[in-house]
One Martini backbone bead per residue (centre of mass of N, CA, C, O) as a GRO file, in nm:
protein
  228
    1UNK     BB    1  -3.643 -15.199  -5.740
    2UNK     BB    2  -3.883 -15.189  -5.522
    3UNK     BB    3  -3.980 -15.462  -5.561
    4UNK     BB    4  -4.013 -15.767  -5.552
    5UNK     BB    5  -3.916 -15.969  -5.802
    6UNK     BB    6  -4.185 -16.133  -5.817
    7UNK     BB    7  -4.358 -15.876  -5.865
    8UNK     BB    8  -4.216 -15.783  -6.118
    9UNK     BB    9  -4.280 -16.031  -6.285
   10UNK     BB   10  -4.588 -16.016  -6.264
   11UNK     BB   11  -4.617 -15.736  -6.389
   12UNK     BB   12  -4.494 -15.803  -6.670
   13UNK     BB   13  -4.694 -16.030  -6.742
   14UNK     BB   14  -4.947 -15.850  -6.731
   15UNK     BB   15  -4.853 -15.650  -6.946
   16UNK     BB   16  -4.834 -15.857  -7.173
   17UNK     BB   17  -5.136 -15.922  -7.175
   18UNK     BB   18  -5.234 -15.621  -7.227
   19UNK     BB   19  -4.950 -15.578  -7.425
   20UNK     BB   20  -4.853 -15.782  -7.674
   21UNK     BB   21  -4.697 -15.549  -7.880
   22UNK     BB   22  -4.524 -15.427  -7.659
   23UNK     BB   23  -4.242 -15.300  -7.550
   24UNK     BB   24  -4.056 -15.412  -7.266
   25UNK     BB   25  -3.936 -15.269  -6.952
   26UNK     BB   26  -3.674 -15.260  -6.690
   27UNK     BB   27  -3.557 -15.068  -6.380
   28UNK     BB   28  -3.369 -15.160  -6.091
   29UNK     BB   29  -3.118 -14.979  -6.014
   30UNK     BB   30  -2.914 -15.208  -5.897
   31UNK     BB   31  -3.092 -15.412  -5.688
   32UNK     BB   32  -2.943 -15.663  -5.800
   33UNK     BB   33  -2.816 -15.956  -5.832
   34UNK     BB   34  -2.705 -16.180  -6.047
   35UNK     BB   35  -2.891 -16.422  -5.964
   36UNK     BB   36  -3.152 -16.258  -5.972
   37UNK     BB   37  -3.137 -16.165  -6.265
   38UNK     BB   38  -3.140 -16.453  -6.387
   39UNK     BB   39  -3.417 -16.531  -6.279
   40UNK     BB   40  -3.578 -16.309  -6.419
   41UNK     BB   41  -3.493 -16.370  -6.708
   42UNK     BB   42  -3.612 -16.655  -6.718
   43UNK     BB   43  -3.915 -16.546  -6.672
   44UNK     BB   44  -3.872 -16.299  -6.918
   45UNK     BB   45  -3.845 -16.447  -7.165
   46UNK     BB   46  -3.983 -16.269  -7.439
   47UNK     BB   47  -4.080 -15.993  -7.285
   48UNK     BB   48  -3.820 -15.833  -7.303
   49UNK     BB   49  -3.630 -15.610  -7.472
   50UNK     BB   50  -3.484 -15.495  -7.207
   51UNK     BB   51  -3.232 -15.449  -6.946
   52UNK     BB   52  -3.195 -15.209  -6.686
   53UNK     BB   53  -2.976 -15.198  -6.449
   54UNK     BB   54  -2.982 -15.467  -6.252
   55UNK     BB   55  -2.684 -15.404  -6.176
   56UNK     BB   56  -2.387 -15.301  -6.005
   57UNK     BB   57  -2.174 -15.216  -6.224
   58UNK     BB   58  -1.957 -15.313  -6.466
   59UNK     BB   59  -1.874 -15.600  -6.367
   60UNK     BB   60  -2.160 -15.709  -6.313
   61UNK     BB   61  -2.264 -15.665  -6.600
   62UNK     BB   62  -2.052 -15.852  -6.733
   63UNK     BB   63  -2.131 -16.110  -6.586
   64UNK     BB   64  -2.422 -16.116  -6.687
   65UNK     BB   65  -2.370 -16.098  -6.995
   66UNK     BB   66  -2.212 -16.382  -7.002
   67UNK     BB   67  -2.510 -16.534  -6.897
   68UNK     BB   68  -2.672 -16.376  -7.135
   69UNK     BB   69  -2.902 -16.266  -7.409
   70UNK     BB   70  -2.994 -16.023  -7.273
   71UNK     BB   71  -3.028 -15.709  -7.318
   72UNK     BB   72  -2.821 -15.442  -7.195
   73UNK     BB   73  -2.877 -15.144  -7.017
   74UNK     BB   74  -2.758 -14.789  -6.965
   75UNK     BB   75  -2.720 -14.496  -6.708
   76UNK     BB   76  -2.480 -14.583  -6.486
   77UNK     BB   77  -2.199 -14.715  -6.628
   78UNK     BB   78  -2.245 -14.499  -6.874
   79UNK     BB   79  -2.124 -14.143  -6.838
   80UNK     BB   80  -1.869 -14.162  -7.024
   81UNK     BB   81  -1.688 -14.191  -7.304
   82UNK     BB   82  -1.465 -14.393  -7.196
   83UNK     BB   83  -1.684 -14.612  -7.099
   84UNK     BB   84  -1.745 -14.732  -7.372
   85UNK     BB   85  -1.484 -14.889  -7.403
   86UNK     BB   86  -1.513 -15.065  -7.151
   87UNK     BB   87  -1.787 -15.195  -7.226
   88UNK     BB   88  -1.682 -15.334  -7.482
   89UNK     BB   89  -1.446 -15.495  -7.361
   90UNK     BB   90  -1.656 -15.638  -7.139
   91UNK     BB   91  -1.947 -15.676  -7.237
   92UNK     BB   92  -2.171 -15.517  -7.043
   93UNK     BB   93  -2.323 -15.379  -7.291
   94UNK     BB   94  -2.572 -15.299  -7.568
   95UNK     BB   95  -2.698 -15.029  -7.431
   96UNK     BB   96  -2.720 -14.677  -7.455
   97UNK     BB   97  -2.833 -14.401  -7.255
   98UNK     BB   98  -2.928 -14.110  -7.337
   99UNK     BB   99  -2.883 -13.743  -7.237
  100UNK     BB  100  -2.886 -13.400  -7.275
  101UNK     BB  101  -2.857 -13.322  -6.962
  102UNK     BB  102  -2.553 -13.499  -6.935
  103UNK     BB  103  -2.430 -13.523  -7.246
  104UNK     BB  104  -2.341 -13.228  -7.323
  105UNK     BB  105  -2.592 -13.211  -7.463
  106UNK     BB  106  -2.674 -13.235  -7.785
  107UNK     BB  107  -2.388 -13.284  -7.905
  108UNK     BB  108  -2.308 -13.510  -7.704
  109UNK     BB  109  -2.535 -13.710  -7.777
  110UNK     BB  110  -2.460 -13.738  -8.076
  111UNK     BB  111  -2.175 -13.839  -8.027
  112UNK     BB  112  -2.256 -14.092  -7.876
  113UNK     BB  113  -2.401 -14.221  -8.118
  114UNK     BB  114  -2.147 -14.242  -8.295
  115UNK     BB  115  -1.981 -14.422  -8.106
  116UNK     BB  116  -2.185 -14.657  -8.082
  117UNK     BB  117  -2.200 -14.726  -8.379
  118UNK     BB  118  -1.894 -14.795  -8.404
  119UNK     BB  119  -1.922 -15.016  -8.153
  120UNK     BB  120  -2.210 -15.175  -8.177
  121UNK     BB  121  -2.422 -15.005  -8.021
  122UNK     BB  122  -2.698 -14.927  -7.877
  123UNK     BB  123  -2.965 -14.667  -7.879
  124UNK     BB  124  -3.111 -14.457  -7.640
  125UNK     BB  125  -3.338 -14.276  -7.407
  126UNK     BB  126  -3.340 -14.110  -7.129
  127UNK     BB  127  -3.558 -14.027  -6.843
  128UNK     BB  128  -3.727 -13.760  -6.680
  129UNK     BB  129  -3.862 -13.517  -6.538
  130UNK     BB  130  -4.058 -13.311  -6.770
  131UNK     BB  131  -4.103 -13.063  -7.003
  132UNK     BB  132  -4.136 -12.905  -7.310
  133UNK     BB  133  -3.840 -12.817  -7.345
  134UNK     BB  134  -3.704 -13.091  -7.304
  135UNK     BB  135  -3.871 -13.245  -7.509
  136UNK     BB  136  -3.775 -13.086  -7.757
  137UNK     BB  137  -3.479 -13.157  -7.724
  138UNK     BB  138  -3.512 -13.466  -7.744
  139UNK     BB  139  -3.630 -13.474  -8.027
  140UNK     BB  140  -3.393 -13.348  -8.176
  141UNK     BB  141  -3.179 -13.551  -8.086
  142UNK     BB  142  -3.313 -13.806  -8.192
  143UNK     BB  143  -3.320 -13.712  -8.496
  144UNK     BB  144  -2.980 -13.664  -8.487
  145UNK     BB  145  -2.922 -13.962  -8.406
  146UNK     BB  146  -2.718 -14.203  -8.473
  147UNK     BB  147  -2.835 -14.521  -8.415
  148UNK     BB  148  -3.129 -14.511  -8.313
  149UNK     BB  149  -3.257 -14.836  -8.207
  150UNK     BB  150  -3.454 -14.718  -7.984
  151UNK     BB  151  -3.692 -14.622  -7.811
  152UNK     BB  152  -3.773 -14.361  -7.621
  153UNK     BB  153  -3.783 -14.231  -7.328
  154UNK     BB  154  -4.073 -14.102  -7.123
  155UNK     BB  155  -4.226 -13.901  -6.850
  156UNK     BB  156  -4.433 -13.694  -6.958
  157UNK     BB  157  -4.722 -13.833  -6.906
  158UNK     BB  158  -4.717 -13.782  -6.589
  159UNK     BB  159  -4.780 -13.504  -6.647
  160UNK     BB  160  -5.017 -13.199  -6.634
  161UNK     BB  161  -4.828 -12.973  -6.703
  162UNK     BB  162  -4.733 -12.648  -6.859
  163UNK     BB  163  -4.481 -12.397  -7.024
  164UNK     BB  164  -4.600 -12.406  -7.312
  165UNK     BB  165  -4.729 -12.312  -7.588
  166UNK     BB  166  -5.024 -12.502  -7.698
  167UNK     BB  167  -4.975 -12.717  -7.509
  168UNK     BB  168  -4.977 -13.045  -7.513
  169UNK     BB  169  -4.832 -13.276  -7.665
  170UNK     BB  170  -4.914 -13.525  -7.911
  171UNK     BB  171  -4.935 -13.857  -7.916
  172UNK     BB  172  -4.872 -14.081  -8.204
  173UNK     BB  173  -4.798 -14.389  -8.182
  174UNK     BB  174  -4.546 -14.293  -7.990
  175UNK     BB  175  -4.525 -14.006  -8.137
  176UNK     BB  176  -4.331 -13.714  -8.237
  177UNK     BB  177  -4.293 -13.417  -8.371
  178UNK     BB  178  -4.076 -13.216  -8.509
  179UNK     BB  179  -4.005 -12.913  -8.468
  180UNK     BB  180  -4.016 -12.624  -8.716
  181UNK     BB  181  -3.929 -12.400  -8.555
  182UNK     BB  182  -3.722 -12.212  -8.416
  183UNK     BB  183  -3.510 -12.377  -8.248
  184UNK     BB  184  -3.696 -12.581  -8.046
  185UNK     BB  185  -4.012 -12.491  -8.113
  186UNK     BB  186  -4.077 -12.322  -7.849
  187UNK     BB  187  -4.295 -12.134  -7.622
  188UNK     BB  188  -4.316 -11.948  -7.350
  189UNK     BB  189  -4.537 -11.961  -7.068
  190UNK     BB  190  -4.541 -11.718  -6.831
  191UNK     BB  191  -4.793 -11.784  -6.665
  192UNK     BB  192  -4.735 -12.082  -6.609
  193UNK     BB  193  -4.461 -12.030  -6.477
  194UNK     BB  194  -4.565 -11.853  -6.241
  195UNK     BB  195  -4.749 -12.068  -6.120
  196UNK     BB  196  -4.521 -12.278  -6.061
  197UNK     BB  197  -4.346 -12.088  -5.892
  198UNK     BB  198  -4.554 -12.054  -5.667
  199UNK     BB  199  -4.566 -12.352  -5.591
  200UNK     BB  200  -4.270 -12.379  -5.516
  201UNK     BB  201  -4.271 -12.162  -5.287
  202UNK     BB  202  -4.482 -12.319  -5.114
  203UNK     BB  203  -4.345 -12.607  -5.100
  204UNK     BB  204  -4.025 -12.622  -5.076
  205UNK     BB  205  -3.888 -12.820  -5.295
  206UNK     BB  206  -3.544 -12.880  -5.357
  207UNK     BB  207  -3.559 -13.203  -5.343
  208UNK     BB  208  -3.549 -13.525  -5.402
  209UNK     BB  209  -3.691 -13.805  -5.182
  210UNK     BB  210  -3.723 -14.137  -5.201
  211UNK     BB  211  -3.696 -14.240  -4.910
  212UNK     BB  212  -3.920 -14.069  -4.781
  213UNK     BB  213  -4.144 -14.179  -4.964
  214UNK     BB  214  -4.120 -14.481  -4.884
  215UNK     BB  215  -4.182 -14.438  -4.569
  216UNK     BB  216  -4.492 -14.396  -4.610
  217UNK     BB  217  -4.519 -14.726  -4.679
  218UNK     BB  218  -4.220 -14.809  -4.550
  219UNK     BB  219  -4.100 -14.735  -4.247
  220UNK     BB  220  -3.826 -14.943  -4.263
  221UNK     BB  221  -3.685 -14.817  -4.488
  222UNK     BB  222  -3.372 -14.895  -4.667
  223UNK     BB  223  -3.118 -14.784  -4.854
  224UNK     BB  224  -2.999 -15.042  -5.085
  225UNK     BB  225  -2.707 -15.180  -5.266
  226UNK     BB  226  -2.821 -15.446  -5.303
  227UNK     BB  227  -3.143 -15.592  -5.221
  228UNK     BB  228  -3.144 -15.898  -5.393
   0.00000   0.00000   0.00000
């Protein structure tokens, strides 16, 4: 949802050329109107595995869903258990994105998977920036979630640092092994943690500000939804 939709379409088509066998997804974060989303879907039919939160709100998602066969996923319009019922009733989404960081922890995320399986909805897992402790938690939850029907998202490869002993986990064919030792199966590297704590204290970044970051590249940028 950052670039003009035509640039987003071009990007996805180029990715399809480069990775012909990989499932592709895009998350506009509610930045499109329903007509814009339909136009993008028409251009990317057969390219996307699913489309995540292209429009804003449950009713807009339901309107779009009624006009396309493209599976729609969300981590914006279904964020409470009772909203699963509303989403099914309105046929607003076909895939719910779990996340143990806000679905009441590991047990809440597993419960969400059970509810979605009973409701006939697909389940995947949302991701944001995280290190090895969160990654280990996500792996355990994914392995224990019934009906996990799509590969999980992870932003982990974006980071270069780590705070668990043993170094960064290695992905093999897009997969990670479930840790087998007690608890989450990871041990905290306190020296690495102290190093990153020192960096935090020097940088003094208390919260992420996407709008401020965008203005570095587009000085007149104003955050608004929908944008197109």
